[in-house]
Short mmCIF file of C-alpha atoms in Angstrom, two decimals:
data_model
loop_
_atom_site.label_atom_id
_atom_site.label_comp_id
_atom_site.label_asym_id
_atom_site.label_seq_id
_atom_site.Cartn_x
_atom_site.Cartn_y
_atom_site.Cartn_z
CA UNK A 1 0.28 -0.16 0.04
CA UNK A 2 1.29 3.63 -0.84
CA UNK A 3 1.76 6.05 1.61
CA UNK A 4 2.22 9.13 -0.99
CA UNK A 5 -0.31 11.83 -1.55
CA UNK A 6 -2.23 10.78 -4.71
CA UNK A 7 -3.13 13.83 -6.80
CA UNK A 8 -5.61 14.08 -9.87
CA UNK A 9 -6.96 16.56 -12.17
CA UNK A 10 -8.78 17.80 -9.90
CA UNK A 11 -6.08 19.90 -8.37
CA UNK A 12 -5.20 21.57 -11.26
CA UNK A 13 -7.30 24.82 -10.57
CA UNK A 14 -5.37 25.19 -7.73
CA UNK A 15 -1.84 24.18 -8.95
CA UNK A 16 -2.74 26.71 -12.13
CA UNK A 17 -3.52 29.38 -9.51
CA UNK A 18 -0.72 28.61 -7.56
CA UNK A 19 1.35 28.93 -10.30
CA UNK A 20 -0.39 32.15 -11.07
CA UNK A 21 0.51 33.57 -7.66
CA UNK A 22 3.82 32.54 -6.93
CA UNK A 23 5.96 31.95 -10.03
CA UNK A 24 8.59 32.61 -8.31
CA UNK A 25 9.22 30.02 -5.06
CA UNK A 26 11.53 31.17 -2.12
CA UNK A 27 13.16 28.64 0.70
CA UNK A 28 9.86 29.93 3.00
CA UNK A 29 7.40 27.70 0.15
CA UNK A 30 6.26 23.91 1.14
CA UNK A 31 9.06 21.79 -0.68
CA UNK A 32 10.93 24.89 -1.97
CA UNK A 33 14.73 25.50 -1.15
CA UNK A 34 16.99 27.72 -2.49
CA UNK A 35 20.26 26.55 -2.80
CA UNK A 36 21.57 29.20 0.17
CA UNK A 37 19.22 28.88 2.67
CA UNK A 38 17.49 25.44 2.25
CA UNK A 39 16.46 24.37 5.61
CA UNK A 40 17.66 20.63 5.34
CA UNK A 41 15.56 19.40 8.51
CA UNK A 42 12.73 20.13 6.56
CA UNK A 43 11.27 17.22 3.84
CA UNK A 44 11.75 17.33 0.41
CA UNK A 45 8.75 17.48 -1.38
CA UNK A 46 8.61 15.03 -4.52
CA UNK A 47 6.27 14.84 -7.39
CA UNK A 48 6.10 11.97 -9.23
CA UNK A 49 3.77 9.60 -11.26
CA UNK A 50 2.62 6.72 -9.71
CA UNK A 51 4.42 4.31 -11.55
CA UNK A 52 7.39 3.89 -11.43
CA UNK A 53 8.49 7.09 -10.27
CA UNK A 54 6.79 7.28 -7.06
CA UNK A 55 7.86 3.50 -6.86
CA UNK A 56 11.46 4.37 -7.36
CA UNK A 57 10.95 7.18 -4.91
CA UNK A 58 9.22 4.98 -2.30
CA UNK A 59 11.48 2.92 -2.20
CA UNK A 60 14.13 5.31 -1.81
CA UNK A 61 12.61 6.38 1.46
CA UNK A 62 12.05 3.47 2.65
CA UNK A 63 14.99 1.55 2.76
CA UNK A 64 17.90 4.07 2.00
CA UNK A 65 16.57 7.85 2.43
CA UNK A 66 17.20 7.79 6.36
CA UNK A 67 20.34 6.54 6.58
CA UNK A 68 21.78 8.75 4.33
CA UNK A 69 19.90 11.82 6.63
CA UNK A 70 17.56 12.79 4.22
CA UNK A 71 13.77 13.03 4.77
CA UNK A 72 11.66 12.78 1.29
CA UNK A 73 7.82 13.17 0.94
CA UNK A 74 6.38 11.78 -2.51
CA UNK A 75 3.54 13.53 -4.15
CA UNK A 76 1.91 11.29 -6.66
CA UNK A 77 0.40 13.09 -9.93
CA UNK A 78 -1.70 11.51 -12.47
CA UNK A 79 -0.97 13.68 -15.36
CA UNK A 80 2.01 15.34 -16.83
CA UNK A 81 1.80 18.97 -16.11
CA UNK A 82 0.85 19.16 -12.37
CA UNK A 83 4.19 18.37 -11.43
CA UNK A 84 5.69 20.99 -13.12
CA UNK A 85 3.76 24.03 -12.63
CA UNK A 86 3.54 22.64 -8.64
CA UNK A 87 7.40 22.38 -9.33
CA UNK A 88 7.72 26.04 -10.39
CA UNK A 89 5.50 27.99 -8.23
CA UNK A 90 7.14 26.05 -4.82
CA UNK A 91 4.69 23.69 -3.72
CA UNK A 92 6.94 20.99 -4.26
CA UNK A 93 11.03 20.91 -4.17
CA UNK A 94 11.93 18.84 -6.82
CA UNK A 95 9.55 16.19 -9.41
CA UNK A 96 10.17 12.93 -11.14
CA UNK A 97 8.59 11.77 -14.53
CA UNK A 98 9.55 12.90 -17.63
CA UNK A 99 12.37 13.00 -19.86
CA UNK A 100 14.69 15.92 -21.72
CA UNK A 101 12.45 16.65 -24.72
CA UNK A 102 9.37 17.11 -22.75
CA UNK A 103 10.64 19.02 -20.73
CA UNK A 104 12.52 21.34 -22.98
CA UNK A 105 8.91 21.67 -24.83
CA UNK A 106 6.68 22.47 -21.83
CA UNK A 107 9.39 24.64 -20.14
CA UNK A 108 8.89 27.05 -24.21
CA UNK A 109 5.09 26.57 -24.15
CA UNK A 110 4.47 27.38 -19.80
CA UNK A 111 7.40 29.79 -19.54
CA UNK A 112 8.39 28.08 -16.03
CA UNK A 113 12.11 27.22 -15.32
CA UNK A 114 12.78 23.57 -14.36
CA UNK A 115 15.49 22.18 -14.87
CA UNK A 116 17.38 18.39 -15.01
CA UNK A 117 19.63 17.25 -12.32
CA UNK A 118 20.15 13.25 -13.12
CA UNK A 119 19.24 10.53 -15.13
CA UNK A 120 17.35 7.90 -13.67
CA UNK A 121 15.63 5.04 -15.36
CA UNK A 122 14.27 4.87 -19.00
CA UNK A 123 10.70 3.25 -19.87
CA UNK A 124 10.44 2.43 -23.25
CA UNK A 125 7.34 3.31 -25.61
CA UNK A 126 5.28 0.45 -27.13
CA UNK A 127 2.98 -0.08 -29.85
CA UNK A 128 0.07 -2.49 -28.35
CA UNK A 129 -3.54 -3.99 -29.35
CA UNK A 130 -6.81 -6.01 -28.22
CA UNK A 131 -6.87 -6.83 -31.95
CA UNK A 132 -3.97 -7.93 -33.86
CA UNK A 133 -1.13 -10.51 -32.77
CA UNK A 134 1.63 -8.25 -34.79
CA UNK A 135 2.72 -5.13 -35.74
CA UNK A 136 2.77 -6.89 -39.74
CA UNK A 137 -1.48 -7.34 -39.17
CA UNK A 138 -1.84 -3.86 -39.04
CA UNK A 139 -4.69 -2.73 -42.53
CA UNK A 140 -5.36 0.45 -44.37
CA UNK A 141 -9.02 1.73 -42.43
CA UNK A 142 -7.53 0.80 -38.88
CA UNK A 143 -7.06 2.80 -35.99
CA UNK A 144 -4.08 3.86 -34.37
CA UNK A 145 -4.31 6.09 -30.99
CA UNK A 146 -1.30 8.26 -30.53
CA UNK A 147 0.15 10.85 -26.89
CA UNK A 148 -1.42 14.04 -27.91
CA UNK A 149 1.79 16.10 -26.07
CA UNK A 150 4.05 16.98 -28.91
CA UNK A 151 7.11 14.74 -27.80
CA UNK A 152 5.62 11.64 -26.84
CA UNK A 153 3.79 12.20 -30.42
CA UNK A 154 6.90 12.39 -31.60
CA UNK A 155 8.33 9.63 -30.27
CA UNK A 156 5.28 7.51 -31.01
CA UNK A 157 5.60 8.83 -34.82
CA UNK A 158 9.26 7.47 -34.81
CA UNK A 159 8.60 4.10 -33.82
CA UNK A 160 5.85 3.61 -36.12
CA UNK A 161 8.09 4.86 -38.82
CA UNK A 162 11.58 2.88 -37.28
CA UNK A 163 8.82 -0.32 -37.66
CA UNK A 164 7.40 0.11 -41.28
CA UNK A 165 4.02 0.99 -40.00
CA UNK A 166 4.40 4.45 -41.87
CA UNK A 167 6.67 6.58 -43.32
CA UNK A 168 8.13 10.31 -42.49
CA UNK A 169 8.74 13.59 -44.63
CA UNK A 170 12.70 13.34 -44.57
CA UNK A 171 14.42 15.55 -41.83
CA UNK A 172 11.61 15.03 -39.75
CA UNK A 173 12.97 15.27 -35.91
CA UNK A 174 11.26 14.24 -32.30
CA UNK A 175 8.94 17.40 -33.22
CA UNK A 176 7.41 14.74 -35.78
CA UNK A 177 3.22 15.04 -35.52
CA UNK A 178 0.50 14.10 -38.20
CA UNK A 179 1.52 17.06 -40.58
CA UNK A 180 4.90 14.81 -41.14
CA UNK A 181 3.67 11.78 -42.06
CA UNK A 182 4.36 10.95 -45.96
CA UNK A 183 2.71 8.04 -46.09
CA UNK A 184 0.43 6.25 -43.56
CA UNK A 185 -0.34 3.44 -46.01
CA UNK A 186 -4.32 4.03 -45.53
CA UNK A 187 -3.73 4.29 -41.37
CA UNK A 188 -5.92 6.65 -39.43
CA UNK A 189 -4.67 8.03 -35.91
CA UNK A 190 -6.44 9.19 -33.22
CA UNK A 191 -4.65 11.54 -31.10
CA UNK A 192 -5.11 10.92 -26.92
CA UNK A 193 -3.88 12.44 -23.77
CA UNK A 194 -1.24 9.78 -22.88
CA UNK A 195 -2.65 9.00 -19.41
CA UNK A 196 -6.16 7.48 -21.26
CA UNK A 197 -4.14 5.37 -23.97
CA UNK A 198 -4.44 1.89 -22.38
CA UNK A 199 -7.84 2.47 -21.86
CA UNK A 200 -8.70 2.94 -25.38
CA UNK A 201 -7.64 0.25 -26.45
CA UNK A 202 -10.78 -1.45 -27.09
CA UNK A 203 -11.63 0.88 -28.84
CA UNK A 204 -9.14 1.67 -31.64
CA UNK A 205 -6.79 -1.32 -33.58
CA UNK A 206 -3.70 -0.52 -31.77
CA UNK A 207 -2.39 2.34 -29.54
CA UNK A 208 1.81 3.82 -28.86
CA UNK A 209 1.30 3.86 -25.04
CA UNK A 210 3.92 5.62 -21.92
CA UNK A 211 6.05 2.37 -20.05
CA UNK A 212 4.48 4.13 -17.25
CA UNK A 213 1.08 4.02 -18.01
CA UNK A 214 1.50 0.54 -19.99
CA UNK A 215 2.69 -0.79 -16.45
CA UNK A 216 -0.24 0.84 -14.18
CA UNK A 217 -2.42 -1.31 -17.41
CA UNK A 218 -0.83 -4.40 -16.07
CA UNK A 219 0.58 -4.68 -19.30
CA UNK A 220 4.11 -6.58 -19.66
CA UNK A 221 6.11 -4.37 -22.34
CA UNK A 222 8.62 -7.15 -22.78
CA UNK A 223 5.88 -9.04 -23.07
CA UNK A 224 2.91 -7.72 -24.50
CA UNK A 225 4.16 -5.19 -27.48
CA UNK A 226 4.11 -5.65 -30.74
CA UNK A 227 7.12 -3.76 -30.90
CA UNK A 228 9.34 -2.00 -27.80
CA UNK A 229 11.59 0.85 -28.35
CA UNK A 230 15.36 0.45 -28.13
CA UNK A 231 17.56 1.96 -24.62
CA UNK A 232 20.49 2.22 -26.58
CA UNK A 233 20.97 5.78 -27.35
CA UNK A 234 17.46 6.72 -25.92
CA UNK A 235 16.87 10.30 -25.31
CA UNK A 236 13.54 9.51 -23.41
CA UNK A 237 15.51 9.01 -20.02
CA UNK A 238 13.24 10.64 -17.00
CA UNK A 239 15.28 12.10 -14.16
CA UNK A 240 14.90 14.42 -11.14
CA UNK A 241 13.94 18.08 -11.54
CA UNK A 242 13.84 21.16 -9.84
CA UNK A 243 13.19 24.36 -10.15
CA UNK A 244 16.35 26.77 -11.67
CA UNK A 245 18.57 27.77 -8.50
CA UNK A 246 17.55 24.35 -6.63
CA UNK A 247 20.04 22.14 -8.51
CA UNK A 248 22.35 22.42 -4.78
CA UNK A 249 20.25 22.23 -2.68
CA UNK A 250 21.76 19.22 -0.35
CA UNK A 251 18.61 17.80 0.03
CA UNK A 252 18.38 17.25 -3.36
CA UNK A 253 21.96 16.30 -4.65
CA UNK A 254 21.51 13.46 -1.72
CA UNK A 255 18.75 12.62 -3.60
CA UNK A 256 20.11 12.69 -7.08
CA UNK A 257 22.65 10.64 -5.18
CA UNK A 258 20.81 7.83 -3.88
CA UNK A 259 18.09 7.76 -7.40
CA UNK A 260 21.53 6.69 -9.22
CA UNK A 261 22.77 4.25 -6.61
CA UNK A 262 23.38 0.20 -6.76
CA UNK A 263 20.57 -0.58 -4.27
CA UNK A 264 18.57 1.57 -6.75
CA UNK A 265 19.41 0.12 -10.22
CA UNK A 266 19.17 -3.56 -8.48
CA UNK A 267 15.47 -2.60 -7.97
CA UNK A 268 14.74 -1.46 -10.96
CA UNK A 269 15.44 -4.19 -12.56
CA UNK A 270 14.26 -7.03 -10.46
CA UNK A 271 10.78 -5.21 -9.91
CA UNK A 272 10.37 -4.10 -13.58
CA UNK A 273 11.64 -6.81 -15.39
CA UNK A 274 13.08 -5.19 -18.46
CA UNK A 275 10.23 -3.09 -18.87
CA UNK A 276 12.22 -0.26 -16.73
CA UNK A 277 15.75 0.22 -17.26
CA UNK A 278 17.91 1.50 -15.19
CA UNK A 279 19.57 4.85 -16.87
CA UNK A 280 21.97 6.71 -14.42
CA UNK A 281 24.59 9.64 -14.77
CA UNK A 282 24.18 13.04 -16.30
CA UNK A 283 21.44 14.29 -18.25
CA UNK A 284 22.61 15.22 -21.84
#
């Protein structure tokens, strides 16, 4: 049973208001910090999506934090927006749920100033279906659902292109969208919020699903995915992130060390059976 505090979309209005009123968090804000004035006696509050991010953080909290002298509190969010706005406002001191292309796009669009601290793990994106057993069985006229946020949609389209499902225009990068498709090979596409994609599997012929949402839906990426992203040279590792200026908060640096520890590596490998893989080190 999790001891974390769960946040849902119902908190969106509150978080948005907090962002507008307290866009510059200070050391007096709950969970926020300033390198020079951080109160290390207070818990570091970290926003995270439930699986695997909160799972990993709760492992650290239960098994490693006390010995390292770190007080850690985990707040769970079920979307990809609130963790960053809460970090920006100072409602939380850090977050763990996203990769660099997503954060870069978010900062640009929302005017936030969130920065990565250290890579932790990679969740391979996969194509799933309740209706076809092999990627070669996808036919003209069928519908494939995609994540509707900019970076994950581009990532999903690249996965499909790499496996011959579609053809993208020459020179298309990570920001590919539906207009970047050169040849859809008769397929139709439905853009949905990433968290809803597992629930849409019965309504579409296939869906490209983020690894964390696949696991939450009891899918087994290594076994159930028709195709799965390769881990080698993958720019989508998920990392610990903070508002700029808080990178050297002693609580943050301590958590970063613990998240890249041999114990966490073993926990990830033993718990997720290849669906989540360690990806430690500096963010490129």
